[in-house]
Coordinates of C-alpha atoms in Angstrom, one line a residue:
Chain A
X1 CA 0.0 0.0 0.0
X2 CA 1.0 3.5 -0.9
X3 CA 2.8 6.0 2.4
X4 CA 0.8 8.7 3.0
X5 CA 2.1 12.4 4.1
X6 CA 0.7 15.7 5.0
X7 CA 2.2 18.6 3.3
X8 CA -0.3 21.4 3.4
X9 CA -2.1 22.9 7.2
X10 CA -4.9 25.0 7.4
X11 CA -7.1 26.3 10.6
X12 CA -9.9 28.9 11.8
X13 CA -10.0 28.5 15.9
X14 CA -11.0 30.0 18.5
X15 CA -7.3 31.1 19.5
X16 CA -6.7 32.5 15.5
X17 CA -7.6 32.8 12.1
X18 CA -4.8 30.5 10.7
X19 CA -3.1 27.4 11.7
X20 CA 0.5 28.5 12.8
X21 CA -1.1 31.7 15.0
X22 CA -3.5 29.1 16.2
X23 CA -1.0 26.9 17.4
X24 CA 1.2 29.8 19.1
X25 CA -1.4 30.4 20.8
X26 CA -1.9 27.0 22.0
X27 CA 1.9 27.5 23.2
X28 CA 1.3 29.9 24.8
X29 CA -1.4 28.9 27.4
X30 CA -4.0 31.3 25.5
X31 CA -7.9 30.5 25.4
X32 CA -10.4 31.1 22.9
X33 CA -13.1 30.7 25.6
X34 CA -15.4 34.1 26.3
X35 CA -18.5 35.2 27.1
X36 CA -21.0 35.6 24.0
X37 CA -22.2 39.2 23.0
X38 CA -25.3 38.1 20.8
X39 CA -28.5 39.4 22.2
X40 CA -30.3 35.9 22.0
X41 CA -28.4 35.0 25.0
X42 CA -30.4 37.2 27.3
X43 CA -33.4 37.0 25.6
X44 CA -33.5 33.5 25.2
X45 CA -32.2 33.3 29.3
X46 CA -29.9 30.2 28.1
X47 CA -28.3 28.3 30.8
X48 CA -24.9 28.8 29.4
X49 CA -23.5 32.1 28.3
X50 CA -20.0 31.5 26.6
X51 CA -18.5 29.7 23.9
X52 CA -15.5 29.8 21.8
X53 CA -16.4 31.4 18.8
X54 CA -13.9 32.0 15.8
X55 CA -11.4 34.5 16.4
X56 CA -11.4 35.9 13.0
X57 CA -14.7 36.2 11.4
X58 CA -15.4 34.4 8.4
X59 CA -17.1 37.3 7.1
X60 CA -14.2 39.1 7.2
X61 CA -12.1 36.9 5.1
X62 CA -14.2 35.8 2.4
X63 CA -16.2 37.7 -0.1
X64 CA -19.6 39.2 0.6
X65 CA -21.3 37.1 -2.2
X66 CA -18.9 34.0 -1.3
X67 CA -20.4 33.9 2.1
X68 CA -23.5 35.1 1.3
X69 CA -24.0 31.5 -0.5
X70 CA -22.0 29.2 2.2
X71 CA -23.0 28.0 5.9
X72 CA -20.8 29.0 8.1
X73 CA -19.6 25.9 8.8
X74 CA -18.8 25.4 5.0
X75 CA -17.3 29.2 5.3
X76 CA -14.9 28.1 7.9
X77 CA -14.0 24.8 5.9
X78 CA -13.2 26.7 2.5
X79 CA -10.9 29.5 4.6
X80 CA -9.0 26.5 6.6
X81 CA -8.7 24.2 3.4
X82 CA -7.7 27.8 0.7
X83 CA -4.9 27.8 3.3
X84 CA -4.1 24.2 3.6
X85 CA -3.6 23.9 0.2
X86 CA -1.5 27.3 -0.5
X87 CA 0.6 25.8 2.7
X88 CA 0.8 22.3 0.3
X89 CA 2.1 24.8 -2.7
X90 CA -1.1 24.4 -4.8
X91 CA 0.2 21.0 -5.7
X92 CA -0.3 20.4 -9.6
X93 CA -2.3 17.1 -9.8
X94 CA -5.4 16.0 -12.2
X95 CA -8.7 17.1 -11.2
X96 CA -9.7 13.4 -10.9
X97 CA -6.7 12.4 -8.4
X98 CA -7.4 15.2 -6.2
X99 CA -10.5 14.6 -3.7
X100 CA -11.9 15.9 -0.5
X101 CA -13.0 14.3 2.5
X102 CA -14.6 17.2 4.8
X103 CA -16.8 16.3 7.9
X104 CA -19.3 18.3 9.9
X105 CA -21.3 17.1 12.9
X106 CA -24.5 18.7 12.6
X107 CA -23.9 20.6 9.1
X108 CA -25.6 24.2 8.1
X109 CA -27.6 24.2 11.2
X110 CA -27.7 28.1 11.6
X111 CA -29.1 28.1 8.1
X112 CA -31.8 25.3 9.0
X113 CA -33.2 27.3 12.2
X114 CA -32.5 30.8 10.6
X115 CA -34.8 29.3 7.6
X116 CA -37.1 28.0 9.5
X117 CA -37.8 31.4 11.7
X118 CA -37.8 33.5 8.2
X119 CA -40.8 31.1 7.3
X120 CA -42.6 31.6 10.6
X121 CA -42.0 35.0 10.4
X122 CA -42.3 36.2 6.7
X123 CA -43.7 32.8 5.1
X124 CA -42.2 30.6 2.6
X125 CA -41.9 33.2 -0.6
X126 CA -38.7 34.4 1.9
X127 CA -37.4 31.8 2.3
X128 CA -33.9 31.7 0.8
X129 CA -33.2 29.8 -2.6
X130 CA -30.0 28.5 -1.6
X131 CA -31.5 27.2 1.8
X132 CA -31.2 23.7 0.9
X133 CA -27.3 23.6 -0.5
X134 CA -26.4 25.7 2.6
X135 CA -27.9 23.4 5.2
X136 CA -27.0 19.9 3.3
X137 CA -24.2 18.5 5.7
X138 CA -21.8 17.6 2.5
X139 CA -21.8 21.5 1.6
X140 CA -18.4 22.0 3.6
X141 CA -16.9 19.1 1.0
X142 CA -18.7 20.3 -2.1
X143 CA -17.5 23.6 -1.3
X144 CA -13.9 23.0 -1.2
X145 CA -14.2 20.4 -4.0
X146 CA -15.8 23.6 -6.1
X147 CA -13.2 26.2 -5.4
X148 CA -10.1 23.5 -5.7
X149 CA -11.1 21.3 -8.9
X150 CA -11.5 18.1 -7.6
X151 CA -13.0 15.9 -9.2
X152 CA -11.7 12.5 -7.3
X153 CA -14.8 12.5 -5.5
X154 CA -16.1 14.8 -2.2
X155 CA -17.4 13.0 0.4
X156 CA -18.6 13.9 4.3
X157 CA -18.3 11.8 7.4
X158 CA -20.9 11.9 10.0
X159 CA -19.8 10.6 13.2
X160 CA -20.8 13.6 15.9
X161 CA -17.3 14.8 17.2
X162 CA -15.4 11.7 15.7
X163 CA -16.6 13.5 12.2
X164 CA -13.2 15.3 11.7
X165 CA -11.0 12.5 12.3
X166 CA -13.0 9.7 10.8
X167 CA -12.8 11.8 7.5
X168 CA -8.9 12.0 7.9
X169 CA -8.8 8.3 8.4
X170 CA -10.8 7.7 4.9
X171 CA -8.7 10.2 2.9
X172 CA -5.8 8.4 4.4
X173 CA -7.0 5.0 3.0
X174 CA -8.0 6.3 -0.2
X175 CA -4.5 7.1 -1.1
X176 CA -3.1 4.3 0.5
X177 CA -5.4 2.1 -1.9
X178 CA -4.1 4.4 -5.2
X179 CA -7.6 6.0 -5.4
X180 CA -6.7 9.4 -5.1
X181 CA -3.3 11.1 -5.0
X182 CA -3.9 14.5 -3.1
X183 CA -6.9 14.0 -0.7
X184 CA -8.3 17.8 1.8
X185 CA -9.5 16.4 4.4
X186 CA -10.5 17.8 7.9
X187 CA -13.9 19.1 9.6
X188 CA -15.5 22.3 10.1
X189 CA -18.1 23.0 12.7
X190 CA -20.2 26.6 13.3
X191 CA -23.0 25.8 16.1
X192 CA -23.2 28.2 17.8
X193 CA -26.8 29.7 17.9
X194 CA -29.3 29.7 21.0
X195 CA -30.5 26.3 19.7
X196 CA -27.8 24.0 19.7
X197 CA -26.6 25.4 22.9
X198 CA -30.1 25.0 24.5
X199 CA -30.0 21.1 22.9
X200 CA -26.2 20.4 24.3
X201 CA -27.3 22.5 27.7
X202 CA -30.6 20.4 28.1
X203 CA -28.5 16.9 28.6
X204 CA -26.3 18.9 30.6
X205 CA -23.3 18.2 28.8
X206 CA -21.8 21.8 28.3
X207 CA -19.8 23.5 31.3
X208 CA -21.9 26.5 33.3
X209 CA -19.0 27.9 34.3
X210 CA -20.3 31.2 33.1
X211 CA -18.5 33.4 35.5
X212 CA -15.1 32.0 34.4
X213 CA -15.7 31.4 30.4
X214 CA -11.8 30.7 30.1
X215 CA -11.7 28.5 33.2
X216 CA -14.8 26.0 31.6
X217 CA -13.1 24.1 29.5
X218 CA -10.8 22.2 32.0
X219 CA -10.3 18.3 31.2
X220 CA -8.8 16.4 33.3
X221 CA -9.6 18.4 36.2
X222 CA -11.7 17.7 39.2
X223 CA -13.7 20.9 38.9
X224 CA -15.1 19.9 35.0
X225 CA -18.3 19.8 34.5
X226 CA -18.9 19.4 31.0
X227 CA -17.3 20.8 27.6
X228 CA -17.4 24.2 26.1
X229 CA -18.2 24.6 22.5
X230 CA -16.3 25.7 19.9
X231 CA -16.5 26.5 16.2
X232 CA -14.3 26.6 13.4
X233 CA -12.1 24.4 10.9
X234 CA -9.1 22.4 10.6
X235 CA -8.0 20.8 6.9
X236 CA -4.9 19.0 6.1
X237 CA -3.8 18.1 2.6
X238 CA -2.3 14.3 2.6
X239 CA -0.5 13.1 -0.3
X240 CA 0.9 9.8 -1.7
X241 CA 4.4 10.3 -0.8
X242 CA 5.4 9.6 -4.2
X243 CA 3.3 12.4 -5.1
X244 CA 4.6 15.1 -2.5
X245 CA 8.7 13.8 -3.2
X246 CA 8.1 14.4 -6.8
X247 CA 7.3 17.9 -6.9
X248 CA 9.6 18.4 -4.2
X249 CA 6.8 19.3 -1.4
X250 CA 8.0 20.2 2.0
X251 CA 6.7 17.1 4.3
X252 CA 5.2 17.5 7.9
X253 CA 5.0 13.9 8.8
X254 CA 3.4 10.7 7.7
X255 CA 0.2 9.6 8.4
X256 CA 0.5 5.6 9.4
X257 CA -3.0 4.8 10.8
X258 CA -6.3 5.7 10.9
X259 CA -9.4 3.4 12.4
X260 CA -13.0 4.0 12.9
X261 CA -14.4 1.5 15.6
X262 CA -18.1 1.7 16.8
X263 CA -19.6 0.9 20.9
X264 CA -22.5 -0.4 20.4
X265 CA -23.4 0.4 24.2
X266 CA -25.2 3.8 24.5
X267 CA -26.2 6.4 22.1
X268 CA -24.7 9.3 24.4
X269 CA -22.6 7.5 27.4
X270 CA -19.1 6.1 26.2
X271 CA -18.3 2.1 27.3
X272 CA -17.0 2.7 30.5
X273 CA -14.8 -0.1 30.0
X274 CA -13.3 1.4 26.8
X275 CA -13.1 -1.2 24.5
X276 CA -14.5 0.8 21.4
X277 CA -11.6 3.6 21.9
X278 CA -9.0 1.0 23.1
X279 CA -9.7 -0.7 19.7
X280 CA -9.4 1.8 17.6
X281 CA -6.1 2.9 19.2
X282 CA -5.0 -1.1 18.9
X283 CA -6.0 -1.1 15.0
X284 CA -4.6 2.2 14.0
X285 CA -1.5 1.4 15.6
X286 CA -1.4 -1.9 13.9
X287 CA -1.8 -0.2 10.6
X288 CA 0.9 2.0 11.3
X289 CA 3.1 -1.2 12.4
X290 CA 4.2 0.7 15.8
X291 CA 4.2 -0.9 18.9
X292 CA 2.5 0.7 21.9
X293 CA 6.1 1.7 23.4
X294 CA 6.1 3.2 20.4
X295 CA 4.0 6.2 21.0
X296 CA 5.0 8.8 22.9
X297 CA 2.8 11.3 22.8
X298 CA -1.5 11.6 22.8
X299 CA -3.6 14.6 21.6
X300 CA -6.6 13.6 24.0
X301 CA -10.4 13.7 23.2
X302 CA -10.7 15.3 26.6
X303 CA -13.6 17.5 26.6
X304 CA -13.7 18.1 29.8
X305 CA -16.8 16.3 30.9
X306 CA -17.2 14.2 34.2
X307 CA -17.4 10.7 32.5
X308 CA -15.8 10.9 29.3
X309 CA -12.6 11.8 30.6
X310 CA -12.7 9.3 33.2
X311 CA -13.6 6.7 29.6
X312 CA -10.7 7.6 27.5
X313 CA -8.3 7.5 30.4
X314 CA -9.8 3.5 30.9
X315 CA -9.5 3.4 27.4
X316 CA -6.1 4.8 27.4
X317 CA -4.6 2.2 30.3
X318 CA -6.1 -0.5 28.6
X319 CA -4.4 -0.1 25.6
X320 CA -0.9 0.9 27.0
X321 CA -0.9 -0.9 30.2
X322 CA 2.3 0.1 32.4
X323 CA 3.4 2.4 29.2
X324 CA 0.6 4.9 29.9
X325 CA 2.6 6.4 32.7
X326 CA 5.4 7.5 30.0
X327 CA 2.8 9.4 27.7
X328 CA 2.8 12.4 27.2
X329 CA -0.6 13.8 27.0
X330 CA -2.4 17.0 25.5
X331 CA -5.9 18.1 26.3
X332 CA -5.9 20.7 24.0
X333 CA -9.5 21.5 24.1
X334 CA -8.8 23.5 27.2
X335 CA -7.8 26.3 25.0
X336 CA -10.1 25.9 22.3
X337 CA -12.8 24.4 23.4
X338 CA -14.6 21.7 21.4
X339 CA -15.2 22.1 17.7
X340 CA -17.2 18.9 17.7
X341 CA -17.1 17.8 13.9
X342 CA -14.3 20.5 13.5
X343 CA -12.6 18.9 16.4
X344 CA -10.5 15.8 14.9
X345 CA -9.4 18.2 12.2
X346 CA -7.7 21.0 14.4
X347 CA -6.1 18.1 16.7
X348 CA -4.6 16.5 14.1
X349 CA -2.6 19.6 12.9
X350 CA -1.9 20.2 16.5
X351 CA -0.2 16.7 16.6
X352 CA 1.7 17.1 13.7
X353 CA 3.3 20.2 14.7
X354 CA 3.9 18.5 18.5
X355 CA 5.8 15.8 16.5
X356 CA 7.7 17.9 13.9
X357 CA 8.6 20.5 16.9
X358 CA 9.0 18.1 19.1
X359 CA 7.1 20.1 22.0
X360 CA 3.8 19.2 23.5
X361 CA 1.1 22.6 24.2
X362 CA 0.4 23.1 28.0
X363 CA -3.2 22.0 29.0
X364 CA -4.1 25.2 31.0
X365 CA -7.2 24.9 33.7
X366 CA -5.7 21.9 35.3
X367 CA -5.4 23.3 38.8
X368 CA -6.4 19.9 40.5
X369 CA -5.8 16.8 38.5
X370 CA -8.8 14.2 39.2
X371 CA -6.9 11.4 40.6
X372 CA -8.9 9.0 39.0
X373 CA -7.0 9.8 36.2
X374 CA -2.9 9.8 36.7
X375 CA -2.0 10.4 33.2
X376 CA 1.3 12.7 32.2
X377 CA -0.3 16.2 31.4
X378 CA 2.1 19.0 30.8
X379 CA 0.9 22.6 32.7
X380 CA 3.5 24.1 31.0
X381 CA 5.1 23.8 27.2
X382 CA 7.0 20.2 27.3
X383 CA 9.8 18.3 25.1
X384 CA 9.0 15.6 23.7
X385 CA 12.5 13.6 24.0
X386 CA 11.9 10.9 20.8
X387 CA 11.7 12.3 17.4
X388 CA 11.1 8.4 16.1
X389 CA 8.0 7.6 18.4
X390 CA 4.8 8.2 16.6
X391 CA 1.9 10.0 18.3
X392 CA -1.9 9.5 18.0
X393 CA -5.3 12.1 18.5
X394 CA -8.0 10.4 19.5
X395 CA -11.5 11.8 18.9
X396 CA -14.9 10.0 20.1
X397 CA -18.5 11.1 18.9
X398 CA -22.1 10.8 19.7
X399 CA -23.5 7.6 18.6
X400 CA -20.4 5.6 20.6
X401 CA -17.8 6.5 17.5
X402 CA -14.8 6.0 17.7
X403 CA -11.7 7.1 15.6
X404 CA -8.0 7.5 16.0
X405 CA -5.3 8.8 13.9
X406 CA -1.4 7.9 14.0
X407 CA 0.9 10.2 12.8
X408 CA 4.9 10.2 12.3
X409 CA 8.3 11.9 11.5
X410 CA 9.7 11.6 8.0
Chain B
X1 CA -44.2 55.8 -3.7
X2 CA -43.7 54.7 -7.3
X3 CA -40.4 54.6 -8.5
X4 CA -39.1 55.8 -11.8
X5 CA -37.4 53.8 -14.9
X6 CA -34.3 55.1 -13.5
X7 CA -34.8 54.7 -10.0
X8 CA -35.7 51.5 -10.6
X9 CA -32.5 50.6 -12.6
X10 CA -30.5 51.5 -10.0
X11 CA -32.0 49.7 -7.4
X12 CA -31.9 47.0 -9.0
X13 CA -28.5 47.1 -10.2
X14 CA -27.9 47.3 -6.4
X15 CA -29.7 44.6 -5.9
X16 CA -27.8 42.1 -8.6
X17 CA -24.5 43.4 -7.3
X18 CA -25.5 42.6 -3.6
X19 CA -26.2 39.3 -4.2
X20 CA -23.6 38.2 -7.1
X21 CA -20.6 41.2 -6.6
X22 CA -21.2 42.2 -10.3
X23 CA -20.2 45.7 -10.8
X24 CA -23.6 48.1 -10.8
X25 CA -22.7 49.8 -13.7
X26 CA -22.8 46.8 -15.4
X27 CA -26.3 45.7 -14.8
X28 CA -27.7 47.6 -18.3
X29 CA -30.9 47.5 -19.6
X30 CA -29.9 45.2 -22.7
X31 CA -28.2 42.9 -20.7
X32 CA -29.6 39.3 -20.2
X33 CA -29.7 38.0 -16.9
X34 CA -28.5 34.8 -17.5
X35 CA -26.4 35.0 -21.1
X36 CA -24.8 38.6 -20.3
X37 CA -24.6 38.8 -16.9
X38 CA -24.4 34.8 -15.6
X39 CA -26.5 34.9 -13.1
X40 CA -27.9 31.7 -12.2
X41 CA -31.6 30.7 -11.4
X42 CA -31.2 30.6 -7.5
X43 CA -29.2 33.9 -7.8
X44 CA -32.3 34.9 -10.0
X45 CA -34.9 34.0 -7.5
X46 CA -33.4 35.8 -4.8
X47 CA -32.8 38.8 -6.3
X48 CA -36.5 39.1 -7.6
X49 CA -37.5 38.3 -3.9
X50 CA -35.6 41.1 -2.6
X51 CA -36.8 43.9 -5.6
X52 CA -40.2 42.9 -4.6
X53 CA -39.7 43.9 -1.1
X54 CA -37.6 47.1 -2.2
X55 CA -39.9 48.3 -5.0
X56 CA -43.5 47.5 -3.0
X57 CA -44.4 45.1 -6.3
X58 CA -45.4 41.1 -6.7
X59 CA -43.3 39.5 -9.3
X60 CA -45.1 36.0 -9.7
X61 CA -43.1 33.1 -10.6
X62 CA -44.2 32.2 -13.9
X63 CA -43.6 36.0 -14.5
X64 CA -40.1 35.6 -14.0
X65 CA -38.9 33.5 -16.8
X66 CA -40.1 36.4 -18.9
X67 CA -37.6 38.6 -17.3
X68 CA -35.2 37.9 -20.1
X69 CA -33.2 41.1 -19.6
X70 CA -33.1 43.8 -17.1
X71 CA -34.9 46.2 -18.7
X72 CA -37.7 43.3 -18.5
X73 CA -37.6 43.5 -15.3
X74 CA -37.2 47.1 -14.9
X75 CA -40.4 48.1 -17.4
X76 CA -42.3 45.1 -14.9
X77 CA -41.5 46.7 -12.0
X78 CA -42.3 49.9 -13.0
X79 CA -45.3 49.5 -14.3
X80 CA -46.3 47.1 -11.6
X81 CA -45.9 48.8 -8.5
X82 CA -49.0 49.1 -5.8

């Protein structure tokens, strides 16, 4: 099977507009986490009051008429995947070798409910033309696939906040198997209106931390109480390394394994014994033919609620045994809070540059460490101390998915 | 308040370059919406939605496809307002 490598970043977050300022920041112990502005908080009397909303406004990068026809979440996913692939060098390849693979977890959902109230409100002659291709959950793909040629085929997995990595895993394969040469792949997200909050509020899965927005989001410690949401994009361009060495591409890393595993236990709760997540970690690190002493270093799901934590942590020791104790672990939703679909997407790029820098992000808000879970969680910027390990993000959706990525140096 | 010819023009011009970023002076009487100016049926839709609510005037959909050009549209709208 064909090597795989990433040679192109791109990245809307909470903490910046791009993917190298958003990982500075990340450095840097910043958070993207603050109290929300918009009117419909008060007047709506929601339970939660903050979020991490896009630092740069996708307005403000992209055309009037551009957005004007896009979701959000598909305006996020074209700014992240225009830079990925100016970062890749606009790599010269046939329209029908270059595809996408863009995930969302809930798709144009501002455009649904904004749709829905223009109806109520002014009937159904208002109600906008492009309705429909804005709130279809494949718009984020077909968008990028539009405004880059490709022609290989867009496609969009579904998998709640496993959506961003699960769509990385199946661009992976797809140039693995020779079906594609240069695959975009990532996840966008852009949920924040009154009614997903309200929705993610009511099964009392989002932090109320509301006096301390950019304390919430604190995995790991024993004061969590739930995750904080985020919105933006993440988009990586993979390539056959054949591909990338032939036009002389500069190379992050290699991707060596991606695996999508399933619960089967509960359509919310993770397995509290793990084996969904510990199986996906098993398989992708099969694929990539590494050993667990291999890995060195974890980008965490870790979204900072009360039992999943505790899961992936079960998950984690069940997979690396007596090795856990010699991970090195990020929780990097701390400082961004949780993209949900866009989630895998931005975690990935964060692991890439941990392993091509060799320096794992602090995971700030960890002021008491829940001793139920004794994993090795830098406060402060760390070095990772073996450039050959590989490292793995794990992301885990609604629905009991479960998908993992392994990355490493070239 | 019924608009003029010209007034109406311009308004709409607005309009088309609202919604697709062609340039205003652009949007001529002779011009074809869809052969000269490229603007596609959803486009279309939406821009006649929004002239009906800036010019006080009902443009019914099987009206529309007889908007060939904009002065079409323009001598409709004039001649239709309330």
């Amino acid at each position: 099977m064909r090597r795989v490598v990433v040679t192109g970043i791109g990245a809307t977050t909470p903490l910046a507009g791009d993917a190298m300022s958003s990982w500075e920041a990340l450095l840097q112990g910043k958070s993207g986490i603050a109290t929300l502005e918009q009117d419909w908080v008060a007047k709506y009397e929601l339970p939660v009051t903050f979020a991490g909303q896009a630092k740069i406004a996708a307005s403000s990068v992209l055309s009037p008429q551009e957005a004007k026809r896009l979701d959000p979440s598909s305006q996020f996913a074209l700014i992240s995947a225009r830079e990925a692939w100016a970062d890749a060098g606009q790599p010269e390849v046939e329209p029908e070798r270059l595809a996408v693979d863009f995930a969302t977890g809930i798709g144009g959902v501002q455009t649904l409910l904004d749709a829905w109230s223009t109806l109520q409100e002014r009937g159904p002659r208002r109600v906008l033309p492009m309705t429909v291709p804005m709130l279809m959950p494949n718009g984020p793909a077909a968008a990028i696939g539009m405004a880059l040629g490709a022609k290989g085929g867009a496609r969009t997995a579904v998998s709640a906040c496993a959506s961003g990595n699960e769509a990385i895993a199946n661009a992976f394969h797809r140039i693995q198997r020779g079906e594609a040469d240069v695959v975009v792949a990532g996840g966008a997200e852009a949920a924040i209106h009154p009614l997903p909050i309200a929705a993610f509020a009511a099964m009392h899965a989002l932090s109320r931390k509301n006096e301390t927005p950019e304390e919430a989001s604190r995995p790991y410690d024993i004061d969590r109480d739930g995750f904080v949401m985020g919105e933006g994009a993440g988009a990586l361009v993979l390539e056959s390394l054949e591909s990338a060495q032939s036009r002389g591409a500069n190379i992050y890393c290699e991707i060596v394994g991606g695996s999508v595993t399933s619960d089967s236990y509960h359509i919310t709760a993770p397995d509290p014994e793990g084996a969904g997540a510990a199986r996906a970690m098993l398989d992708a690190l099969e694929q990539a033919d590494a050993s667990i002493a291999d890995v060195e270093h974890v980008n965490a799901h870790a979204t900072s609620t009360p039992v999943g934590d505790i899961a992936e942590y079960t998950a984690v020791n069940r997979v690396f045994g007596t090795h856990t104790e010699n991970l090195v672990i990020a929780a990097t939703k701390a400082s961004t809070g949780h993209l949900l679909g866009g989630a895998g997407a931005i975690e990935a790029i964060f692991t890439i540059l941990a392993l091509k820098q060799q320096q794992v992000p602090p995971t700030i808000n960890l002021d008491n460490q829940d001793p139920a879970i004794p994993l090795n969680v830098p406060r402060s910027m760390a070095r990772l101390q073996r450039p050959d390990a590989v490292a793995i993000s794990n992301s885990f959706g609604f629905g009991g998915h479960n998908a993992v990525l392994v990355f490493r140096n070239i | 308040m019924a608009h003029s010819q010209q007034e109406v023009l311009a308004g709409l011009a607005e309009l088309v370059n609202d919604e697709t970023g062609i340039a205003a002076d652009a949007v001529q009487m002779e011009k074809s919406f869809t052969d000269d100016l490229d603007i596609d049926s959803i486009s279309m839709m939406t821009i006649v939605v929004n002239a009906e609510d800036k010019f006080s005037v009902k443009i019914p959909d099987e009206e529309v496809k007889n908007l060939i050009t904009v002065g079409d549209a323009v001598t409709y709208i004039t001649a239709n307002q309330d």
